[in-house]
mmCIF file of C-alpha atoms and ligand atoms in Angstrom:
data_model
loop_
_atom_site.group_PDB
_atom_site.id
_atom_site.type_symbol
_atom_site.label_atom_id
_atom_site.label_comp_id
_atom_site.label_asym_id
_atom_site.label_seq_id
_atom_site.Cartn_x
_atom_site.Cartn_y
_atom_site.Cartn_z
ATOM 1 C CA MET A 1 -60.017 -23.271 2.643
ATOM 2 C CA ILE A 2 -59.124 -19.821 1.973
ATOM 3 C CA LYS A 3 -56.248 -19.256 -0.509
ATOM 4 C CA ILE A 4 -53.664 -16.778 0.014
ATOM 5 C CA LEU A 5 -50.588 -15.906 -1.983
ATOM 6 C CA PHE A 6 -47.712 -14.137 -0.849
ATOM 7 C CA VAL A 7 -44.883 -12.730 -3.325
ATOM 8 C CA ASP A 8 -41.922 -11.074 -2.156
ATOM 9 C CA ASP A 9 -38.329 -11.106 -3.913
ATOM 10 C CA GLU A 10 -36.417 -11.477 -0.535
ATOM 11 C CA PRO A 11 -36.688 -15.110 0.384
ATOM 12 C CA ASN A 12 -36.256 -14.184 4.420
ATOM 13 C CA VAL A 13 -39.257 -11.767 4.199
ATOM 14 C CA LEU A 14 -41.326 -14.748 3.029
ATOM 15 C CA ASP A 15 -39.798 -17.323 5.517
ATOM 16 C CA GLY A 16 -40.485 -14.389 8.336
ATOM 17 C CA LEU A 17 -44.308 -14.457 6.907
ATOM 18 C CA ARG A 18 -44.372 -18.164 6.910
ATOM 19 C CA ARG A 19 -43.102 -18.559 10.533
ATOM 20 C CA MET A 20 -45.370 -15.587 11.565
ATOM 21 C CA LEU A 21 -48.664 -17.540 9.940
ATOM 22 C CA HIS A 22 -47.662 -20.610 11.140
ATOM 23 C CA SER A 23 -50.556 -20.936 13.839
ATOM 24 C CA MET A 24 -52.980 -20.666 10.701
ATOM 25 C CA ALA A 25 -51.697 -23.151 8.497
ATOM 26 C CA GLY A 26 -54.579 -25.529 8.931
ATOM 27 C CA VAL A 27 -57.084 -22.801 8.378
ATOM 28 C CA TRP A 28 -55.588 -20.981 5.186
ATOM 29 C CA ASP A 29 -53.910 -22.615 2.258
ATOM 30 C CA MET A 30 -50.959 -20.344 1.913
ATOM 31 C CA ARG A 31 -48.214 -20.225 -0.951
ATOM 32 C CA PHE A 32 -45.160 -18.317 -0.814
ATOM 33 C CA LEU A 33 -43.325 -17.076 -3.944
ATOM 34 C CA THR A 34 -40.243 -15.054 -4.774
ATOM 35 C CA ASP A 35 -41.036 -14.536 -8.454
ATOM 36 C CA PRO A 36 -43.864 -12.312 -9.683
ATOM 37 C CA PHE A 37 -44.119 -14.176 -13.023
ATOM 38 C CA GLU A 38 -44.756 -17.382 -11.184
ATOM 39 C CA ALA A 39 -47.129 -15.424 -9.307
ATOM 40 C CA LEU A 40 -49.186 -14.465 -12.292
ATOM 41 C CA GLN A 41 -48.987 -17.995 -13.440
ATOM 42 C CA ALA A 42 -50.372 -19.313 -10.082
ATOM 43 C CA ILE A 43 -53.194 -17.065 -10.324
ATOM 44 C CA GLN A 44 -54.143 -18.131 -13.747
ATOM 45 C CA ASP A 45 -53.878 -21.419 -12.531
ATOM 46 C CA CYS A 46 -56.006 -21.147 -9.539
ATOM 47 C CA PHE A 47 -58.270 -18.879 -7.876
ATOM 48 C CA PHE A 48 -56.876 -17.234 -4.863
ATOM 49 C CA ASP A 49 -58.973 -15.043 -2.247
ATOM 50 C CA ILE A 50 -56.026 -12.916 -1.357
ATOM 51 C CA ILE A 51 -52.931 -11.809 -2.859
ATOM 52 C CA VAL A 52 -50.379 -10.182 -0.623
ATOM 53 C CA SER A 53 -47.408 -8.547 -2.450
ATOM 54 C CA ASP A 54 -44.437 -6.552 -2.071
ATOM 55 C CA LEU A 55 -44.073 -3.290 -4.084
ATOM 56 C CA ARG A 56 -40.451 -3.018 -4.654
ATOM 57 C CA MET A 57 -39.199 -6.185 -6.728
ATOM 58 C CA PRO A 58 -36.541 -6.342 -9.419
ATOM 59 C CA GLU A 59 -38.035 -8.208 -11.991
ATOM 60 C CA MET A 60 -41.612 -6.801 -11.988
ATOM 61 C CA ASP A 61 -42.938 -3.762 -9.953
ATOM 62 C CA GLY A 62 -45.363 -4.626 -7.122
ATOM 63 C CA ALA A 63 -47.849 -2.138 -8.798
ATOM 64 C CA VAL A 64 -47.724 -3.765 -12.112
ATOM 65 C CA LEU A 65 -48.063 -7.547 -10.629
ATOM 66 C CA LEU A 66 -51.204 -6.060 -8.736
ATOM 67 C CA GLN A 67 -52.470 -4.243 -11.793
ATOM 68 C CA GLU A 68 -52.250 -7.753 -13.987
ATOM 69 C CA VAL A 69 -54.065 -9.562 -10.865
ATOM 70 C CA ARG A 70 -56.962 -6.942 -11.017
ATOM 71 C CA HIS A 71 -57.148 -7.424 -14.622
ATOM 72 C CA ARG A 72 -56.861 -11.376 -14.528
ATOM 73 C CA SER A 73 -58.855 -11.973 -11.490
ATOM 74 C CA PRO A 74 -60.806 -9.155 -10.506
ATOM 75 C CA GLU A 75 -62.351 -10.776 -7.415
ATOM 76 C CA THR A 76 -59.111 -11.376 -5.377
ATOM 77 C CA VAL A 77 -58.454 -9.008 -2.599
ATOM 78 C CA ARG A 78 -55.262 -7.398 -3.385
ATOM 79 C CA ILE A 79 -53.231 -6.251 -0.357
ATOM 80 C CA ALA A 80 -49.627 -4.516 -0.610
ATOM 81 C CA LEU A 81 -47.072 -5.003 1.528
ATOM 82 C CA SER A 82 -44.220 -2.378 1.688
ATOM 83 C CA GLY A 83 -41.432 -0.685 3.680
ATOM 84 C CA TYR A 84 -41.765 2.916 4.614
ATOM 85 C CA SER A 85 -38.941 3.966 2.625
ATOM 86 C CA ASP A 86 -41.044 3.069 -0.463
ATOM 87 C CA GLN A 87 -43.440 5.787 -0.744
ATOM 88 C CA ALA A 88 -43.115 6.404 -4.379
ATOM 89 C CA SER A 89 -43.964 2.945 -5.210
ATOM 90 C CA THR A 90 -46.884 2.918 -2.909
ATOM 91 C CA LEU A 91 -48.449 5.994 -4.361
ATOM 92 C CA ARG A 92 -48.049 4.398 -7.564
ATOM 93 C CA ALA A 93 -49.640 1.226 -6.450
ATOM 94 C CA VAL A 94 -52.227 2.641 -4.724
ATOM 95 C CA SER A 95 -55.100 2.326 -7.451
ATOM 96 C CA GLN A 96 -54.245 -1.146 -7.963
ATOM 97 C CA MET A 97 -54.716 -2.467 -4.101
ATOM 98 C CA HIS A 98 -57.415 -2.707 -1.616
ATOM 99 C CA GLN A 99 -55.185 -2.514 1.214
ATOM 100 C CA PHE A 100 -51.711 -1.167 2.222
ATOM 101 C CA LEU A 101 -49.683 -2.945 4.983
ATOM 102 C CA ALA A 102 -46.290 -1.456 6.136
ATOM 103 C CA LYS A 103 -43.409 -3.741 6.900
ATOM 104 C CA PRO A 104 -42.442 -4.740 9.230
ATOM 105 C CA CYS A 105 -46.055 -5.755 10.582
ATOM 106 C CA ALA A 106 -46.790 -7.788 13.736
ATOM 107 C CA PRO A 107 -48.141 -11.272 13.368
ATOM 108 C CA ASP A 108 -51.545 -10.497 14.996
ATOM 109 C CA GLU A 109 -51.774 -7.018 12.847
ATOM 110 C CA LEU A 110 -51.261 -9.286 9.856
ATOM 111 C CA ILE A 111 -53.417 -11.987 11.066
ATOM 112 C CA ALA A 112 -56.139 -9.703 11.614
ATOM 113 C CA ILE A 113 -56.355 -7.995 8.316
ATOM 114 C CA LEU A 114 -56.069 -11.330 6.380
ATOM 115 C CA ASN A 115 -59.065 -12.561 8.519
ATOM 116 C CA ARG A 116 -60.758 -9.356 7.781
ATOM 117 C CA ALA A 117 -60.203 -9.910 4.093
ATOM 118 C CA THR A 118 -61.547 -13.277 4.166
ATOM 119 C CA VAL A 119 -64.615 -12.438 5.885
ATOM 120 C CA LEU A 120 -64.898 -9.732 3.152
ATOM 121 C CA GLY A 121 -64.508 -12.719 0.458
ATOM 122 C CA ASN A 122 -67.548 -14.322 2.041
ATOM 123 C CA LEU A 123 -69.673 -11.264 2.687
ATOM 124 C CA LEU A 124 -70.638 -11.277 -1.049
ATOM 125 C CA THR A 125 -71.721 -14.375 -2.762
ATOM 126 C CA ASN A 126 -72.407 -12.625 -5.793
ATOM 127 C CA LYS A 127 -69.651 -12.827 -8.045
ATOM 128 C CA ARG A 128 -70.713 -10.104 -10.248
ATOM 129 C CA LEU A 129 -71.287 -7.417 -7.591
ATOM 130 C CA LYS A 130 -67.639 -8.371 -6.249
ATOM 131 C CA ARG A 131 -66.139 -7.485 -9.447
ATOM 132 C CA ILE A 132 -68.001 -4.350 -10.045
ATOM 133 C CA LEU A 133 -66.796 -3.413 -6.394
ATOM 134 C CA SER A 134 -63.301 -4.477 -6.695
ATOM 135 C CA GLU A 135 -63.079 -2.477 -9.887
ATOM 136 C CA MET A 136 -64.305 0.754 -8.154
ATOM 137 C CA GLU A 137 -61.592 3.436 -8.384
ATOM 138 C CA SER A 138 -62.793 4.865 -5.284
ATOM 139 C CA LEU A 139 -59.841 4.313 -3.087
ATOM 140 C CA PRO A 140 -57.157 6.591 -4.946
ATOM 141 C CA SER A 141 -59.445 9.483 -5.534
ATOM 142 C CA LEU A 142 -60.182 9.125 -1.528
ATOM 143 C CA VAL A 143 -56.479 9.070 -0.591
ATOM 144 C CA THR A 144 -55.579 12.069 -2.868
ATOM 145 C CA LEU A 145 -58.421 14.365 -2.466
ATOM 146 C CA TYR A 146 -58.706 14.561 1.281
ATOM 147 C CA ASP A 147 -55.297 13.050 2.506
ATOM 148 C CA ASP A 148 -54.235 16.482 3.908
ATOM 149 C CA ILE A 149 -57.173 16.481 6.044
ATOM 150 C CA VAL A 150 -57.020 12.834 7.432
ATOM 151 C CA GLN A 151 -53.252 13.342 7.937
ATOM 152 C CA GLU A 152 -54.040 16.463 10.300
ATOM 153 C CA LEU A 153 -56.829 14.457 11.847
ATOM 154 C CA GLU A 154 -54.884 11.334 12.537
ATOM 155 C CA ARG A 155 -52.211 13.211 14.303
ATOM 156 C CA PRO A 156 -51.793 13.113 18.227
ATOM 157 C CA GLU A 157 -53.044 16.575 18.404
ATOM 158 C CA PRO A 158 -54.661 17.901 15.344
ATOM 159 C CA SER A 159 -55.417 21.627 14.769
ATOM 160 C CA ALA A 160 -59.030 22.291 14.521
ATOM 161 C CA PRO A 161 -58.310 25.570 12.615
ATOM 162 C CA PHE A 162 -56.121 24.036 10.425
ATOM 163 C CA VAL A 163 -58.481 21.226 9.609
ATOM 164 C CA GLY A 164 -61.226 24.104 8.933
ATOM 165 C CA GLU A 165 -58.778 26.065 6.616
ATOM 166 C CA LEU A 166 -58.345 22.550 4.487
ATOM 167 C CA ILE A 167 -62.056 22.201 4.458
ATOM 168 C CA ALA A 168 -62.673 25.713 3.230
ATOM 169 C CA ARG A 169 -60.454 24.881 0.052
ATOM 170 C CA ASP A 170 -63.322 22.354 -0.883
ATOM 171 C CA ALA A 171 -66.216 24.034 -1.957
ATOM 172 C CA ALA A 172 -68.604 21.132 -1.794
ATOM 173 C CA MET A 173 -67.244 19.939 1.278
ATOM 174 C CA SER A 174 -67.405 23.281 3.250
ATOM 175 C CA ALA A 175 -71.159 23.662 2.244
ATOM 176 C CA LYS A 176 -72.062 20.102 3.779
ATOM 177 C CA VAL A 177 -70.047 20.891 6.756
ATOM 178 C CA LEU A 178 -71.935 24.540 7.115
ATOM 179 C CA GLN A 179 -75.111 23.251 6.479
ATOM 180 C CA LEU A 180 -74.915 20.466 9.308
ATOM 181 C CA VAL A 181 -73.655 22.973 11.899
ATOM 182 C CA ASN A 182 -76.319 25.437 10.974
ATOM 183 C CA SER A 183 -79.170 22.754 11.117
ATOM 184 C CA ALA A 184 -81.425 23.544 14.004
ATOM 185 C CA LEU A 185 -79.544 19.973 15.639
ATOM 186 C CA PHE A 186 -77.018 22.126 17.292
ATOM 187 C CA GLY A 187 -79.281 24.699 18.403
ATOM 188 C CA LEU A 188 -76.823 27.743 17.854
ATOM 189 C CA PRO A 189 -78.199 31.286 17.996
ATOM 190 C CA ASN A 190 -76.271 32.607 14.979
ATOM 191 C CA ILE A 191 -75.662 31.506 11.572
ATOM 192 C CA VAL A 192 -72.426 29.774 10.920
ATOM 193 C CA SER A 193 -70.636 30.919 7.621
ATOM 194 C CA ASP A 194 -67.003 30.213 8.287
ATOM 195 C CA PRO A 195 -65.793 26.351 8.035
ATOM 196 C CA VAL A 196 -63.173 27.159 10.502
ATOM 197 C CA HIS A 197 -65.765 28.122 13.100
ATOM 198 C CA ALA A 198 -67.846 25.093 11.951
ATOM 199 C CA THR A 199 -65.008 22.827 12.929
ATOM 200 C CA LEU A 200 -64.550 24.134 16.343
ATOM 201 C CA LEU A 201 -68.223 23.650 16.900
ATOM 202 C CA LEU A 202 -68.511 20.276 15.465
ATOM 203 C CA GLY A 203 -65.571 18.580 17.145
ATOM 204 C CA LEU A 204 -62.785 17.025 15.353
ATOM 205 C CA ASP A 205 -64.332 13.268 15.729
ATOM 206 C CA THR A 206 -67.611 14.139 14.291
ATOM 207 C CA LEU A 207 -65.593 15.890 11.572
ATOM 208 C CA HIS A 208 -63.642 13.208 10.570
ATOM 209 C CA ALA A 209 -66.660 11.010 10.075
ATOM 210 C CA LEU A 210 -68.399 13.937 8.150
ATOM 211 C CA VAL A 211 -65.420 14.627 5.733
ATOM 212 C CA PHE A 212 -64.837 10.692 5.204
ATOM 213 C CA SER A 213 -68.626 10.246 4.158
ATOM 214 C CA ILE A 214 -68.984 13.690 2.315
ATOM 215 C CA LYS A 215 -65.855 12.415 -0.039
ATOM 216 C CA ILE A 216 -67.555 9.222 -0.546
ATOM 217 C CA PHE A 217 -70.988 10.647 -1.355
ATOM 218 C CA ASP A 218 -69.420 13.286 -3.825
ATOM 219 C CA GLN A 219 -68.138 10.640 -5.889
ATOM 220 C CA PHE A 220 -71.332 10.088 -7.113
ATOM 221 C CA THR A 221 -71.948 13.031 -8.963
ATOM 222 C CA ALA A 222 -75.193 12.719 -10.401
ATOM 223 C CA GLU A 223 -78.174 14.462 -8.637
ATOM 224 C CA THR A 224 -80.638 11.189 -9.290
ATOM 225 C CA VAL A 225 -79.458 7.879 -10.358
ATOM 226 C CA GLY A 226 -81.628 4.670 -10.931
ATOM 227 C CA GLY A 227 -84.588 6.657 -9.373
ATOM 228 C CA LEU A 228 -82.506 7.357 -6.101
ATOM 229 C CA SER A 229 -82.153 11.080 -5.252
ATOM 230 C CA VAL A 230 -78.386 11.401 -3.877
ATOM 231 C CA PRO A 231 -79.256 14.487 -1.704
ATOM 232 C CA ASP A 232 -82.312 12.891 -0.150
ATOM 233 C CA LEU A 233 -80.372 10.028 1.093
ATOM 234 C CA TRP A 234 -77.658 12.104 2.136
ATOM 235 C CA ASN A 235 -80.360 13.764 4.357
ATOM 236 C CA HIS A 236 -81.500 10.487 5.577
ATOM 237 C CA CYS A 237 -78.199 9.357 6.304
ATOM 238 C CA VAL A 238 -77.244 12.502 8.336
ATOM 239 C CA SER A 239 -80.407 12.023 10.304
ATOM 240 C CA VAL A 240 -79.536 8.272 10.715
ATOM 241 C CA ALA A 241 -75.864 9.287 11.968
ATOM 242 C CA ARG A 242 -77.318 12.095 14.315
ATOM 243 C CA LEU A 243 -79.695 9.911 15.831
ATOM 244 C CA ALA A 244 -77.464 6.768 16.334
ATOM 245 C CA LYS A 245 -75.024 8.910 18.044
ATOM 246 C CA ARG A 246 -77.684 10.236 20.478
ATOM 247 C CA ILE A 247 -78.849 6.734 21.171
ATOM 248 C CA ALA A 248 -75.066 5.797 21.765
ATOM 249 C CA MET A 249 -74.846 8.520 24.117
ATOM 250 C CA ALA A 250 -78.136 7.976 26.164
ATOM 251 C CA GLN A 251 -77.173 4.230 26.487
ATOM 252 C CA SER A 252 -73.912 5.646 27.940
ATOM 253 C CA ALA A 253 -71.908 3.828 25.574
ATOM 254 C CA PRO A 254 -67.802 4.945 25.236
ATOM 255 C CA ASP A 255 -67.262 8.090 22.834
ATOM 256 C CA ALA A 256 -65.599 5.574 20.624
ATOM 257 C CA VAL A 257 -68.915 3.590 20.153
ATOM 258 C CA ALA A 258 -70.800 6.820 19.969
ATOM 259 C CA GLU A 259 -68.287 8.145 16.857
ATOM 260 C CA THR A 260 -68.451 4.788 15.217
ATOM 261 C CA ALA A 261 -72.391 5.156 15.229
ATOM 262 C CA PHE A 262 -72.239 8.368 13.528
ATOM 263 C CA LEU A 263 -69.980 7.104 11.008
ATOM 264 C CA GLY A 264 -71.965 3.912 10.644
ATOM 265 C CA GLY A 265 -75.333 6.168 10.102
ATOM 266 C CA LEU A 266 -73.607 8.303 7.625
ATOM 267 C CA LEU A 267 -72.695 5.542 5.559
ATOM 268 C CA HIS A 268 -75.296 2.747 6.143
ATOM 269 C CA ASP A 269 -76.831 3.234 2.708
ATOM 270 C CA ILE A 270 -73.985 3.900 0.615
ATOM 271 C CA GLY A 271 -74.629 0.435 -1.258
ATOM 272 C CA LYS A 272 -77.792 1.775 -2.361
ATOM 273 C CA ILE A 273 -75.714 4.494 -4.490
ATOM 274 C CA VAL A 274 -73.702 1.672 -5.851
ATOM 275 C CA LEU A 275 -76.383 -0.506 -7.328
ATOM 276 C CA ALA A 276 -78.385 2.114 -8.476
ATOM 277 C CA THR A 277 -75.352 3.670 -10.222
ATOM 278 C CA ASP A 278 -74.587 0.310 -11.809
ATOM 279 C CA THR A 279 -78.005 -0.965 -12.754
ATOM 280 C CA PRO A 280 -80.132 2.158 -13.025
ATOM 281 C CA GLU A 281 -83.330 0.636 -14.592
ATOM 282 C CA LEU A 282 -83.534 -2.400 -12.453
ATOM 283 C CA TYR A 283 -82.874 -0.104 -9.084
ATOM 284 C CA ALA A 284 -85.441 2.211 -10.283
ATOM 285 C CA ASN A 285 -87.898 -0.645 -10.212
ATOM 286 C CA VAL A 286 -86.977 -1.844 -6.844
ATOM 287 C CA LEU A 287 -87.425 1.601 -5.480
ATOM 288 C CA SER A 288 -90.655 1.908 -7.042
ATOM 289 C CA GLU A 289 -91.843 -1.261 -5.671
ATOM 290 C CA SER A 290 -90.518 -0.589 -2.171
ATOM 291 C CA GLN A 291 -92.026 2.849 -1.994
ATOM 292 C CA HIS A 292 -94.459 1.897 0.392
ATOM 293 C CA ASP A 293 -92.724 -1.034 2.346
ATOM 294 C CA HIS A 294 -89.268 -0.017 3.216
ATOM 295 C CA ALA A 295 -88.552 -3.475 4.865
ATOM 296 C CA ALA A 296 -89.045 -5.184 1.666
ATOM 297 C CA ILE A 297 -86.120 -3.210 -0.296
ATOM 298 C CA ILE A 298 -83.449 -5.936 0.800
ATOM 299 C CA SER A 299 -85.631 -9.077 -0.810
ATOM 300 C CA LEU A 300 -86.714 -6.926 -3.912
ATOM 301 C CA GLU A 301 -82.956 -5.854 -4.453
ATOM 302 C CA GLU A 302 -81.729 -9.710 -3.660
ATOM 303 C CA SER A 303 -84.057 -10.730 -6.502
ATOM 304 C CA ALA A 304 -83.911 -8.023 -8.905
ATOM 305 C CA LEU A 305 -79.788 -7.613 -8.671
ATOM 306 C CA GLY A 306 -78.501 -10.635 -6.729
ATOM 307 C CA GLY A 307 -77.291 -8.787 -3.722
ATOM 308 C CA ASN A 308 -78.661 -6.000 -1.396
ATOM 309 C CA HIS A 309 -77.217 -2.531 -0.395
ATOM 310 C CA ALA A 310 -76.060 -3.651 3.072
ATOM 311 C CA GLU A 311 -73.821 -6.094 2.028
ATOM 312 C CA VAL A 312 -72.435 -4.071 -0.674
ATOM 313 C CA GLY A 313 -71.870 -1.452 1.863
ATOM 314 C CA GLY A 314 -70.161 -3.614 4.424
ATOM 315 C CA TYR A 315 -68.230 -4.871 1.784
ATOM 316 C CA LEU A 316 -67.037 -1.522 0.471
ATOM 317 C CA MET A 317 -66.159 -0.314 4.295
ATOM 318 C CA GLY A 318 -64.019 -3.453 4.304
ATOM 319 C CA LEU A 319 -62.214 -2.856 1.282
ATOM 320 C CA TRP A 320 -61.518 0.676 2.109
ATOM 321 C CA GLY A 321 -60.125 -0.654 5.478
ATOM 322 C CA PHE A 322 -62.722 0.413 7.799
ATOM 323 C CA SER A 323 -62.696 -1.396 11.476
ATOM 324 C CA GLU A 324 -65.132 -4.139 12.134
ATOM 325 C CA PRO A 325 -67.846 -2.511 13.958
ATOM 326 C CA ILE A 326 -68.545 -0.062 11.120
ATOM 327 C CA ILE A 327 -68.447 -2.788 8.588
ATOM 328 C CA GLU A 328 -70.775 -4.784 10.995
ATOM 329 C CA ALA A 329 -73.159 -1.907 11.702
ATOM 330 C CA ILE A 330 -73.509 -1.488 7.847
ATOM 331 C CA TYR A 331 -73.536 -4.924 6.757
ATOM 332 C CA MET A 332 -76.127 -5.887 9.084
ATOM 333 C CA HIS A 333 -78.153 -2.631 9.819
ATOM 334 C CA HIS A 334 -81.185 -4.304 8.175
ATOM 335 C CA ASP A 335 -80.712 -7.604 9.940
ATOM 336 C CA PRO A 336 -79.008 -7.101 13.230
ATOM 337 C CA ALA A 337 -79.727 -10.587 14.453
ATOM 338 C CA LYS A 338 -76.983 -11.929 12.239
ATOM 339 C CA SER A 339 -74.393 -10.552 14.362
ATOM 340 C CA PRO A 340 -73.108 -12.714 17.406
ATOM 341 C CA SER A 341 -73.130 -9.422 19.766
ATOM 342 C CA THR A 342 -75.003 -9.702 22.783
ATOM 343 C CA SER A 343 -74.521 -5.995 24.055
ATOM 344 C CA PHE A 344 -75.223 -2.429 22.580
ATOM 345 C CA GLY A 345 -72.988 -1.174 20.079
ATOM 346 C CA ALA A 346 -72.734 0.662 17.020
ATOM 347 C CA LEU A 347 -74.961 -2.025 15.219
ATOM 348 C CA ALA A 348 -77.730 -1.435 17.825
ATOM 349 C CA ALA A 349 -77.605 2.044 17.314
ATOM 350 C CA VAL A 350 -77.654 2.366 13.480
ATOM 351 C CA HIS A 351 -80.306 -0.190 12.979
ATOM 352 C CA VAL A 352 -82.442 1.361 15.702
ATOM 353 C CA ALA A 353 -81.782 5.025 14.400
ATOM 354 C CA ASN A 354 -82.356 3.757 10.694
ATOM 355 C CA GLY A 355 -85.600 1.993 11.665
ATOM 356 C CA LEU A 356 -87.182 4.907 13.796
ATOM 357 C CA CYS A 357 -86.138 7.387 10.946
ATOM 358 C CA HIS A 358 -88.083 5.463 8.374
ATOM 359 C CA LEU A 359 -90.917 4.874 10.957
ATOM 360 C CA LEU A 360 -91.308 8.672 11.523
ATOM 361 C CA LYS A 361 -91.028 9.710 7.834
ATOM 362 C CA GLU A 362 -93.274 6.837 6.282
ATOM 363 C CA PRO A 363 -96.931 6.738 7.235
ATOM 364 C CA GLU A 364 -97.269 3.085 6.305
ATOM 365 C CA ALA A 365 -94.062 1.872 8.346
ATOM 366 C CA SER A 366 -94.891 0.004 11.584
ATOM 367 C CA LEU A 367 -92.498 -0.468 14.549
ATOM 368 C CA ASN A 368 -92.696 -4.216 13.862
ATOM 369 C CA ASN A 369 -91.201 -3.973 10.544
ATOM 370 C CA THR A 370 -88.788 -1.364 10.872
ATOM 371 C CA ILE A 371 -87.154 -2.757 14.454
ATOM 372 C CA ASP A 372 -86.003 -6.115 15.073
ATOM 373 C CA HIS A 373 -87.123 -6.614 18.625
ATOM 374 C CA ALA A 374 -86.099 -10.134 19.202
ATOM 375 C CA PHE A 375 -82.531 -8.622 18.763
ATOM 376 C CA LEU A 376 -82.943 -5.803 20.985
ATOM 377 C CA GLU A 377 -84.581 -8.656 23.574
ATOM 378 C CA ARG A 378 -81.463 -10.604 23.124
ATOM 379 C CA LEU A 379 -79.171 -7.251 24.224
ATOM 380 C CA GLY A 380 -81.718 -6.806 27.142
ATOM 381 C CA LEU A 381 -82.846 -3.674 25.482
ATOM 382 C CA ASN A 382 -86.460 -3.894 24.506
ATOM 383 C CA ARG A 383 -87.587 -1.483 27.135
ATOM 384 C CA GLN A 384 -85.594 1.577 25.899
ATOM 385 C CA VAL A 385 -87.333 1.742 22.472
ATOM 386 C CA PRO A 386 -90.032 4.334 24.110
ATOM 387 C CA ILE A 387 -87.004 6.545 25.014
ATOM 388 C CA TRP A 388 -85.455 6.318 21.739
ATOM 389 C CA MET A 389 -88.556 7.219 20.267
ATOM 390 C CA ASP A 390 -88.689 10.120 22.042
ATOM 391 C CA LEU A 391 -85.007 10.875 21.136
ATOM 392 C CA ALA A 392 -85.962 10.315 17.129
ATOM 393 C CA THR A 393 -89.155 12.661 17.510
ATOM 394 C CA GLN A 394 -86.761 15.352 19.147
ATOM 395 C CA THR A 395 -84.037 14.900 16.590
ATOM 396 C CA LEU A 396 -86.273 14.671 13.388
ATOM 397 C CA GLY A 397 -88.458 17.328 14.349
ATOM 398 C CA LYS A 398 -85.446 19.675 14.737
ATOM 399 C CA GLU A 399 -84.375 18.820 11.400
ATOM 400 C CA ASN A 400 -87.822 19.785 9.961
ATOM 401 C CA ASP A 401 -87.690 22.917 11.615
ATOM 402 C CA THR A 402 -84.513 23.987 9.450
HETATM 403 FE FE1 FE2 B 501 -80.825 0.506 4.308
HETATM 404 FE FE1 FE2 B 502 -81.539 3.705 5.745
#
């Protein structure tokens, strides 16, 4: 049973939580404590999958508690629960938590978030990988570095010129945005050199996905790590993103699915960078062994490192609070049959786009080992493959022209 520890100095808040989560009593083993010192003792005595802690507590600050938990039980997923007025303490705690929940929160929202955290807990069976990921400090830098841009993008009516100005302040991000908008994919007659103009051309949704992934890629500053070329991986991810979005549009999927497919494509192989950064020598071996057979990379990673890049990527997305369809698209991009889904979605788009990108770039690859036909059959989509193949040839052909 999943064990969850709730800590809040106000007994009535805990009572509220207990009532709210009453329906989950048979599924989760929940403990409610008002004393953070007692909470630390409890963590010491037995393993908790998740801790949900208040931030403002008189005896011990929530940030301090979560920091201690991070130290003593790094595999525990840490969620902070705090009121809107506690901005200062929230900021202080940001590097110590995986997720932040604003008080008061609706029961279904809380259950959904805890459920996702438990799925995450099960996603990675390898404890060592789990520990590496929960120790990663990426969340704070994501929050602080591109906070302004995201804040603007998440307003009901964001201003594209303003977002463009914000992007222009960050040289690396401007370069990537301009590179994308100037690639032949957009078929623009003139070179665009102004990030503000680029923003207007790309559209805010695409930009949102792009800004996020650029920021993630930028955390890994080395050009090559563990035999992996970060710029090459970035180019591959951009191709997969573009193609996944086109495939979604060709299927007349809703805009939200097309955008999820785009973001899923941009981030689908992010786990590779994490694995390569963690154990460069081992990863270099994996890469050279899988050079002629991309499909083998998952099993090679598993035997060498005890986990694969798809699960690491999915886990990371979950920790960063991404929605389920993105986690699924990344987690299952090499093995979509794991998903219970029976209709077209971001997962199918990313899986097919990735498979076709590899197929077109690697002479040894074959359609059978890059695309899961049984999965497409289940979705009733096998007949679409030739159409998607045409889209891929167009998309990648255009990229090669640039
Ligand atoms: Fe992959
Ligand atoms: Fe890939």
